[in-house]
Tab-separated table of C-alpha atoms and ligand atoms in Angstrom:
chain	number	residue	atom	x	y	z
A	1	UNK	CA	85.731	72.224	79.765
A	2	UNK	CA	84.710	69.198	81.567
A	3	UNK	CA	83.801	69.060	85.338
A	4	UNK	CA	85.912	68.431	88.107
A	5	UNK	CA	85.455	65.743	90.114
A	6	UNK	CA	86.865	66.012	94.184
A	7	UNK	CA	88.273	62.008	93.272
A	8	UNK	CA	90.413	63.444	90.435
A	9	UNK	CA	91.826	66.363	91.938
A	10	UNK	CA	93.277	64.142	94.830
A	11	UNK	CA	94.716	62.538	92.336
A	12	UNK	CA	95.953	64.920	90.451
A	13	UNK	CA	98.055	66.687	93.782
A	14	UNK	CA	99.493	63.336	93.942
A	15	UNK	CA	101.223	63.558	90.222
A	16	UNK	CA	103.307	66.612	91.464
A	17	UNK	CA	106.656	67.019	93.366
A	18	UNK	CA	105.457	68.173	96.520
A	19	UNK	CA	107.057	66.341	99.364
A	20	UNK	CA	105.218	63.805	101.284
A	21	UNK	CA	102.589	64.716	104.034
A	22	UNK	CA	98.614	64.684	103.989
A	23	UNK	CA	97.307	67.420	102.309
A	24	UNK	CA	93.777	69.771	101.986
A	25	UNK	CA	92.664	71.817	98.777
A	26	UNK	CA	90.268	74.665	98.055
A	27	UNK	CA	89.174	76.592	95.423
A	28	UNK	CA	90.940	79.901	95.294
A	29	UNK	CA	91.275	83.319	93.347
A	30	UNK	CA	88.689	85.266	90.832
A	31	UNK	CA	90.083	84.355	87.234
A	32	UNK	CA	88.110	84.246	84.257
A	33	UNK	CA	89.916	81.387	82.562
A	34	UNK	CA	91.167	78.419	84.732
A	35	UNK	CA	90.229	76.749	87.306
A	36	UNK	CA	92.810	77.481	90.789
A	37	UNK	CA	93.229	75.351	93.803
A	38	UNK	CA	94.695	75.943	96.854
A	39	UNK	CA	96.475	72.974	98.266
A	40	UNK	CA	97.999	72.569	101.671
A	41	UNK	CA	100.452	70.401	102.973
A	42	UNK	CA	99.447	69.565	106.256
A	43	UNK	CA	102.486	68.898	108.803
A	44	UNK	CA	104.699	70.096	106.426
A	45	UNK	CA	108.216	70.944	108.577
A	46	UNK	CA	108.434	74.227	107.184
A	47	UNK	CA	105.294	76.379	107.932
A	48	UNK	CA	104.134	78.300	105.195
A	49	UNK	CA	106.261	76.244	102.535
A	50	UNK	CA	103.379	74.032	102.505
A	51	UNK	CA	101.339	76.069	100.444
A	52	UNK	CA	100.814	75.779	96.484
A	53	UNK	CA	98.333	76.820	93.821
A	54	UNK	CA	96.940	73.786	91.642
A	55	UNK	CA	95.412	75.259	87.996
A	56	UNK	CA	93.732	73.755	85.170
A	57	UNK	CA	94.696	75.519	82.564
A	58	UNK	CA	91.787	75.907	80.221
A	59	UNK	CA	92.768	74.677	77.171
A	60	UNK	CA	90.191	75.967	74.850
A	61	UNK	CA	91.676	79.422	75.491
A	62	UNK	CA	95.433	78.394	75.665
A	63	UNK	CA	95.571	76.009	72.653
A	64	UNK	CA	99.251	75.987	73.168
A	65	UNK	CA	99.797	74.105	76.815
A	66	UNK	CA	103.462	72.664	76.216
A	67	UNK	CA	104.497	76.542	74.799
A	68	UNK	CA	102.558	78.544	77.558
A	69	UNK	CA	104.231	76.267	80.096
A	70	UNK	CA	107.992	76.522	78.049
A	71	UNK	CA	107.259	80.495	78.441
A	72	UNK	CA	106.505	80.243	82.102
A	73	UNK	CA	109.352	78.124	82.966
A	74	UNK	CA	111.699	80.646	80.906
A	75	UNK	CA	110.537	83.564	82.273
A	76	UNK	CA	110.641	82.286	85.838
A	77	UNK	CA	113.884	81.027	85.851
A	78	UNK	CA	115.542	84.340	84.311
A	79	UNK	CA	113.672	86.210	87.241
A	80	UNK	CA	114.798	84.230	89.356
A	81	UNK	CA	118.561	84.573	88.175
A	82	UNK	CA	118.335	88.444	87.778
A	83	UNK	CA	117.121	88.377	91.419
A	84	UNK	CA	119.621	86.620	93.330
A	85	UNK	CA	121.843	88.608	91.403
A	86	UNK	CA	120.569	92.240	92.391
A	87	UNK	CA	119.029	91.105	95.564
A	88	UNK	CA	116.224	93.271	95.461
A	89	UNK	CA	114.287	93.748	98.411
A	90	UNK	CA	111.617	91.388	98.815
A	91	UNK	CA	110.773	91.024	95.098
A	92	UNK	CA	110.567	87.489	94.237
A	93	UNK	CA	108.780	85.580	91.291
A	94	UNK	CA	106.882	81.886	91.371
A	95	UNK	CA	108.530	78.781	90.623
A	96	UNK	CA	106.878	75.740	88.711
A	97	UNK	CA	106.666	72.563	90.714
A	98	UNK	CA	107.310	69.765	87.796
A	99	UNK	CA	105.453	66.662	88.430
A	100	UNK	CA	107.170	63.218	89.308
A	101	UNK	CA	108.118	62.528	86.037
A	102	UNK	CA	110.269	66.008	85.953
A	103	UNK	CA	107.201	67.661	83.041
A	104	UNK	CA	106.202	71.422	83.773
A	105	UNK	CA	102.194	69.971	83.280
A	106	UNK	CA	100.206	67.083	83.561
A	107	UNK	CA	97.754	66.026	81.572
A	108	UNK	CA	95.004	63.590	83.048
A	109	UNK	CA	92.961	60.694	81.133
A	110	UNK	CA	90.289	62.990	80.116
A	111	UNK	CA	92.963	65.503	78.183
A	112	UNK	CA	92.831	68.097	80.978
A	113	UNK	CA	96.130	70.253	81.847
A	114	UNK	CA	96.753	70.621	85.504
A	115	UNK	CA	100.651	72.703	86.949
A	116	UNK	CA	101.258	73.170	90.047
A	117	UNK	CA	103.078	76.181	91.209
A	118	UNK	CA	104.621	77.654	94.819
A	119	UNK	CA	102.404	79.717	96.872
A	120	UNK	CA	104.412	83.036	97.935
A	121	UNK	CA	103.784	83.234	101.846
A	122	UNK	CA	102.057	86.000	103.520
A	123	UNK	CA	101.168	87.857	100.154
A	124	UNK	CA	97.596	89.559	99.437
A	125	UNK	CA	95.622	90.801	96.352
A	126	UNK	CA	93.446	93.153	96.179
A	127	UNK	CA	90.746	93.973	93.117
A	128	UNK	CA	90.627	97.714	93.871
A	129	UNK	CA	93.259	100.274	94.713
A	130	UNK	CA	92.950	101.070	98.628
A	131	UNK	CA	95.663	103.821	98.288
A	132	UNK	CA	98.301	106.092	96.248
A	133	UNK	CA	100.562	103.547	97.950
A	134	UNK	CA	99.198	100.399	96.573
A	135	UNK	CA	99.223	102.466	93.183
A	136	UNK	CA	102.640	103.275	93.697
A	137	UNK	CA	103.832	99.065	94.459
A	138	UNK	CA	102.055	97.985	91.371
A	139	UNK	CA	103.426	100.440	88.597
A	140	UNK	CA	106.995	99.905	90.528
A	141	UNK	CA	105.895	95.581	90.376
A	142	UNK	CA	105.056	95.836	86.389
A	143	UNK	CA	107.772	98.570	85.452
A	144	UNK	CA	110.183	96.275	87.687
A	145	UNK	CA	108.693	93.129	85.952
A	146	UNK	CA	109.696	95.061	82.316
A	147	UNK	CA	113.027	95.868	83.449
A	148	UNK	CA	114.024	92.509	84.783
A	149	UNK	CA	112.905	90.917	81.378
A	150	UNK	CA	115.013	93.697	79.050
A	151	UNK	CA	118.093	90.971	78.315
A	152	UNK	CA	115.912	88.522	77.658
A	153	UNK	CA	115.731	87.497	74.064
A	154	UNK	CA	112.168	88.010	72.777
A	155	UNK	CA	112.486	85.160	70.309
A	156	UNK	CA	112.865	82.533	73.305
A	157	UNK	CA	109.389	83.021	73.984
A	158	UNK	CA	106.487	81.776	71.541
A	159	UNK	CA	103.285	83.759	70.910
A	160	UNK	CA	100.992	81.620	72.784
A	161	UNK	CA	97.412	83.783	71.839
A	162	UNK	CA	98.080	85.312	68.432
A	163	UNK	CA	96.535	88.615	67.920
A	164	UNK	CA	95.958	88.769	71.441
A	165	UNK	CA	96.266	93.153	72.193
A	166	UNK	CA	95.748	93.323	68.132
A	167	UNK	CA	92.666	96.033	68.007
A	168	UNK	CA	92.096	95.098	64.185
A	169	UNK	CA	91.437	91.490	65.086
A	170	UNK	CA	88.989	92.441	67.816
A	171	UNK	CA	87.506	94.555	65.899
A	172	UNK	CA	86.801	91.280	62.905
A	173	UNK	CA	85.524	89.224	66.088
A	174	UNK	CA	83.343	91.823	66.686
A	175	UNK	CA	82.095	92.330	63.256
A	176	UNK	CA	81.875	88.229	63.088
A	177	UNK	CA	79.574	89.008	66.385
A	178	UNK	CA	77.443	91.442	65.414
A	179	UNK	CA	76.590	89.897	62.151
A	180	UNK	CA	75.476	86.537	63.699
A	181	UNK	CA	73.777	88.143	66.895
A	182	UNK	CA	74.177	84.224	67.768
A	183	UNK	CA	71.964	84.905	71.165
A	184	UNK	CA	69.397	87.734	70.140
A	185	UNK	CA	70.896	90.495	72.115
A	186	UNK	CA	72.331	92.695	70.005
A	187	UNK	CA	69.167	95.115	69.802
A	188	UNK	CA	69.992	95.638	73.619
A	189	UNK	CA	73.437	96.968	73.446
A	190	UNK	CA	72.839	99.297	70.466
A	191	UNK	CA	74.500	102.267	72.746
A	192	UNK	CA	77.984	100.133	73.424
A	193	UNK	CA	78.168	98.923	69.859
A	194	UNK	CA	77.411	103.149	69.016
A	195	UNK	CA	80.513	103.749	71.317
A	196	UNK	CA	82.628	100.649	69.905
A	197	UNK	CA	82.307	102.032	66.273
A	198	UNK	CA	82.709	105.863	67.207
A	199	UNK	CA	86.196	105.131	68.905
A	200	UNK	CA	87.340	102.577	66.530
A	201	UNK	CA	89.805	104.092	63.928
A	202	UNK	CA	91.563	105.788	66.970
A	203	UNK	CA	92.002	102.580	68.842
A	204	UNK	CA	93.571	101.154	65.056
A	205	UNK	CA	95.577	104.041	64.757
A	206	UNK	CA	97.575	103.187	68.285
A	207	UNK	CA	97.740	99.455	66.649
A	208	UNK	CA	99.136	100.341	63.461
A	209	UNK	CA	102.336	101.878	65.527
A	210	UNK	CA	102.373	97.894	66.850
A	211	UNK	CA	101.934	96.275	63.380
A	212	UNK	CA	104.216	98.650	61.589
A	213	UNK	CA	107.557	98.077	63.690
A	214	UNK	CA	107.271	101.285	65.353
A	215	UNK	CA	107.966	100.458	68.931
A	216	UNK	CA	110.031	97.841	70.143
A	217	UNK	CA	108.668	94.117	70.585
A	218	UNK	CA	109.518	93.692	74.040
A	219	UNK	CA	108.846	90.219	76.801
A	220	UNK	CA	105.290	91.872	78.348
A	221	UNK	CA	102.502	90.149	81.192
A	222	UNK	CA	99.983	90.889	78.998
A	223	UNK	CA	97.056	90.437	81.866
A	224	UNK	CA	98.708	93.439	83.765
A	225	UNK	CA	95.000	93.707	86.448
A	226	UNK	CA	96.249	95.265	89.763
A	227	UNK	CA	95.150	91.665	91.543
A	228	UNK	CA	97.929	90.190	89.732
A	229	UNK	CA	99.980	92.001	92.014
A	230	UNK	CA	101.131	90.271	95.369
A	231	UNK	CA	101.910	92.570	98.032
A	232	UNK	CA	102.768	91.665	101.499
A	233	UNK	CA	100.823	91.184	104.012
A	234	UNK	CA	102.299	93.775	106.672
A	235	UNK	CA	104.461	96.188	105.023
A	236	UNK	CA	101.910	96.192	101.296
A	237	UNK	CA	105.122	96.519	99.671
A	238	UNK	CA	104.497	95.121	95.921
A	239	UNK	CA	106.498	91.134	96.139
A	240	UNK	CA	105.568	89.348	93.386
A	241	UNK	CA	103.910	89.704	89.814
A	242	UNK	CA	101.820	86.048	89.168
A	243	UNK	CA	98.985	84.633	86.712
A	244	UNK	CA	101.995	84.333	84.167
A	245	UNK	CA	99.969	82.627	81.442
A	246	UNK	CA	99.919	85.565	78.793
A	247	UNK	CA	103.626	86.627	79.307
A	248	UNK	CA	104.570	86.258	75.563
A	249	UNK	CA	106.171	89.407	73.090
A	250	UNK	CA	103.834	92.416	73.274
A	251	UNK	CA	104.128	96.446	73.644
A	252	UNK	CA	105.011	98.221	76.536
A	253	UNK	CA	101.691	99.970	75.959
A	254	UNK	CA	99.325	96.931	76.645
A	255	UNK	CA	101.001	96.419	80.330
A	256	UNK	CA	100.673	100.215	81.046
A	257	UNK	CA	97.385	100.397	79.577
A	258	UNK	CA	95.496	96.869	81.283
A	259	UNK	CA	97.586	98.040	84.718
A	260	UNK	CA	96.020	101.373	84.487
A	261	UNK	CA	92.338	100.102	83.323
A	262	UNK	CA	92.081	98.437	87.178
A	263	UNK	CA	94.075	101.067	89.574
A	264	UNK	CA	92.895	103.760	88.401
A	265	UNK	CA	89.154	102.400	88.559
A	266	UNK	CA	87.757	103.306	92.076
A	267	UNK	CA	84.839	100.282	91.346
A	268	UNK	CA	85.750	96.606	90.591
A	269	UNK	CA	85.552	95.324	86.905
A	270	UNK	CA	82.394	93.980	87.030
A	271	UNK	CA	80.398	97.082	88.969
A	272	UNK	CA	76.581	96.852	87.906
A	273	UNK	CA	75.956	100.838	88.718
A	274	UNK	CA	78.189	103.065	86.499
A	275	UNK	CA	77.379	106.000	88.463
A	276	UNK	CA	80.048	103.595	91.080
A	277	UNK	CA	82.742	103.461	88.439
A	278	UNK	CA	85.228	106.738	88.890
A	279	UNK	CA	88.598	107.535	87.603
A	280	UNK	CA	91.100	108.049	90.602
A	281	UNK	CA	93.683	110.122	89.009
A	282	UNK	CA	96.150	110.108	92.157
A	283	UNK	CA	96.186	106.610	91.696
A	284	UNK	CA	97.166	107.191	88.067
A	285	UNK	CA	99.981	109.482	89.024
A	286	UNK	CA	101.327	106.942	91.740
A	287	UNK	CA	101.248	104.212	89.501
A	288	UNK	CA	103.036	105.831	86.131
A	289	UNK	CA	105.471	107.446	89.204
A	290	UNK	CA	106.387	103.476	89.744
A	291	UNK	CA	106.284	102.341	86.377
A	292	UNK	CA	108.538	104.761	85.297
A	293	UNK	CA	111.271	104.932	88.001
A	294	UNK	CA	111.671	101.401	86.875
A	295	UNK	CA	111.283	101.733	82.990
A	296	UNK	CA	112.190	105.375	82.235
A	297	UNK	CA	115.820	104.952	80.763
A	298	UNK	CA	114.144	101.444	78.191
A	299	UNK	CA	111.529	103.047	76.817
A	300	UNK	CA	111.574	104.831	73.503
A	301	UNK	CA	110.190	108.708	72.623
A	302	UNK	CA	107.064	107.426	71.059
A	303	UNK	CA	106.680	104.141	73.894
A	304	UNK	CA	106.500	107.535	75.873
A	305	UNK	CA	104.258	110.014	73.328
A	306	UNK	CA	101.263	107.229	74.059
A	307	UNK	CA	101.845	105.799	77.062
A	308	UNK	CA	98.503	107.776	78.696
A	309	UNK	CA	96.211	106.851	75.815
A	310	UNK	CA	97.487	102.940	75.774
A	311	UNK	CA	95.063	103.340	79.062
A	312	UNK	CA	92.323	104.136	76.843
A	313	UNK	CA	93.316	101.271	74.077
A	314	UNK	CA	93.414	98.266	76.924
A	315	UNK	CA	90.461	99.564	78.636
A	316	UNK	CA	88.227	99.708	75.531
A	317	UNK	CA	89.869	96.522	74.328
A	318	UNK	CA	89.239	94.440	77.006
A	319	UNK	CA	85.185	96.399	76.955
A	320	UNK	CA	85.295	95.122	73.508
A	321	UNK	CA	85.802	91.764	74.292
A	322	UNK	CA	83.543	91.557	76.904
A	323	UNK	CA	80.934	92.694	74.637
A	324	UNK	CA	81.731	90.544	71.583
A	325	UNK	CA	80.882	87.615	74.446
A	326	UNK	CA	78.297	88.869	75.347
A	327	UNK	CA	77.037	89.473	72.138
A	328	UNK	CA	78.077	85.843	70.796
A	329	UNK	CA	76.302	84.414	74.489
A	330	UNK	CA	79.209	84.194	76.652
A	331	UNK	CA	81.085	81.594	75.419
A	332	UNK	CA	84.668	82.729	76.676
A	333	UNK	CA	84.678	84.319	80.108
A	334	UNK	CA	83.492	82.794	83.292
A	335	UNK	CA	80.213	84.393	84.058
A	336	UNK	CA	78.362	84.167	87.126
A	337	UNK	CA	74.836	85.331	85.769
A	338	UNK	CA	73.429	86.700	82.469
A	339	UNK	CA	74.566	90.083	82.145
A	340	UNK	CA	78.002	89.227	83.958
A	341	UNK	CA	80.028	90.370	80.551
A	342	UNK	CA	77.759	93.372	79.992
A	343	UNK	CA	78.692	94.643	83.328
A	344	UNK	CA	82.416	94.217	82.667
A	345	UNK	CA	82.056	96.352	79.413
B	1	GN1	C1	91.186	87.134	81.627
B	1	GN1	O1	91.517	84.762	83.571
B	1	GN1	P1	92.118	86.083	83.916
B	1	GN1	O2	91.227	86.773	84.877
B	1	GN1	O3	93.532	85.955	84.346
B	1	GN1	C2	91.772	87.423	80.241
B	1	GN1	C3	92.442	88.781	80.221
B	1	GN1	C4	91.464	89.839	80.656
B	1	GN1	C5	90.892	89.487	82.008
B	1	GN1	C6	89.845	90.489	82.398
B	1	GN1	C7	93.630	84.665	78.498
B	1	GN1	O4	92.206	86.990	82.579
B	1	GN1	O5	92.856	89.086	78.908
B	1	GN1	O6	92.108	91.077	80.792
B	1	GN1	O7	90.313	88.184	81.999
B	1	GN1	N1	92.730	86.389	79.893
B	1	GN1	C8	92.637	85.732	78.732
B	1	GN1	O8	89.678	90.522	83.764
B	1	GN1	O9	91.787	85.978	77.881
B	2	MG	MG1	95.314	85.953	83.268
């Protein structure tokens, strides 16, 4: 991806719909992928309307902009129909801000993709799990997320990452990985790539339910961490699901599963001392007592039969693919040092 220069971005506020008025950016969030901005609309007669997230969507990862963005605007506007229709709570979901031209992106000189999307006021996110009730908010947010989505044609959507929750195809990145050992460091990880291979054909075995038409193809997240979760500021109760990006047909499993990986987790995803990382199982009860009161009556017998050891599948998916990173020299991810992916594994 090319750098970013503070000219351009000024620029690039400018090519969306967002009123007239001077206006201030930051950088903002922890994502792995794109590059956020904060933007502020300074004077703005509505206080706390002003706000909106700016992203460049890194298009090395999404190869598929126009279809990501097509998914994203679907998705949005049939939560946003369901939810004036049930008038549920505070639940709400973001809206795309097209640019001037009426286009869900833009795409500057250089061939960079840039959206612009509503800020939801007075929300918070959180990397850890502070409490059962946080748990709680986010399985009720996902499962609620699932359930809104259930009349939604699948086919609408397109399959922006192929193969992205398929364990066999991780597994062939791996091998690819291993065998070139592009960046000399395989030697160092020989215990990870020892637990990789010993949990393997049980992590295929939950795939080949997937691949074989077992369980239903549903509308899923996909990137289900709790700190996609907004909650609100002074009650905590869960208000919005956001980094929409990945929402494409998937399992039920992989949204339980990556939800589970980060509540459950006392220690955030990139802890350096293991001896910090501990499994909180309150928090797991709290959180499948949310999911469920939301999904219970969708879900199928054998959705159900694995729904605990989908935590296991996303959690040593996502290690896998940390690994194969590091292993190939960190090419995907966003690191901040050298052994950034190791500590993720
Ligand atoms: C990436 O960029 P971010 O943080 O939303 C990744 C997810 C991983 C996650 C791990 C497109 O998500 O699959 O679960 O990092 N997204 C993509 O924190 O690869
Ligand atoms: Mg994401």
């Amino acid at each position: 991806m090319r750098p970013l220069s503070t000219d351009s971005i000024e620029n690039i506020i400018r090519k969306f719909h967002i009123g007239e008025g001077n206006h201030s950016y930051q950088t903002f969030g922890s994502g792995h992928i794109n590059d956020t901005f904060l933007v502020s609309v300074i004077h703005s007669e509505a206080p706390g309307k002003g706000k909106y997230l700016l992203q460049r969507i890194n298009h090395e990862v999404f190869r598929d902009v126009k279809g990501l963005m097509q998914n994203m605007h679907l998705v949005t506007t049939h939560l946003r129909h369901k939810l004036s229709e049930t008038k549920d709570g505070q639940f709400t979901t973001v809206s795309i801000i097209p640019t001037l031209d009426g286009e869900l992106f833009y795409m500057d000189e250089t061939g960079n993709y840039w959206r612009m999307q509503t800020f939801i006021p007075n929300s918070i996110t959180y990397d850890t799990v502070q409490s059962e009730d946080q748990a709680f908010e986010a399985g009720y947010a996902f499962g609620k997320f699932q359930l809104l989505l259930r009349d939604m044609p699948v086919s609408k959507l397109t399959t922006t990452i192929p193969d992205f929750h398929n364990m066999a195809f991780r597994f062939r990145n791996f091998a690819k990985a291993l065998e070139r050992d592009a960046v000399g460091r395989k030697a160092s990880v020989s215990e990870q790539i020892a637990f990789a291979i010993d949990k393997k054909q049980s992590m295929l075995d939950l795939y080949a339910h997937v691949s074989r038409g077992d369980v239903p193809i549903r509308i899923t997240h996909n990137d289900t961490k709790f700190n996609n979760v907004l909650l609100d500021q002074d009650t905590q109760r869960a208000i919005c699901i956001i980094d929409l990006d990945t929402v494409m047909p998937g399992a039920a499993w992989y949204d339980f599963g990556d939800s589970v990986r980060t509540i459950i987790n006392t220690a955030e995803e990139d802890e350096k001392d293991p001896g910090q990382v501990e499994i909180n199982m309150d928090y797991f009860e709290a959180f499948t007592r949310g999911y469920l009161q939301e999904t219970y009556s969708l879900l199928t017998d054998l959705e159900l039969e694995h729904m605990a050891f989908s935590s296991h599948y996303m959690t040593f998916i996502m290690g896998l693919r940390f690994l194969t990173d590091y292993l190939e020299g960190d090419v995907y991810y966003k690191t901040k040092h050298k052994h950034h992916n190791l500590q993720r594994v």
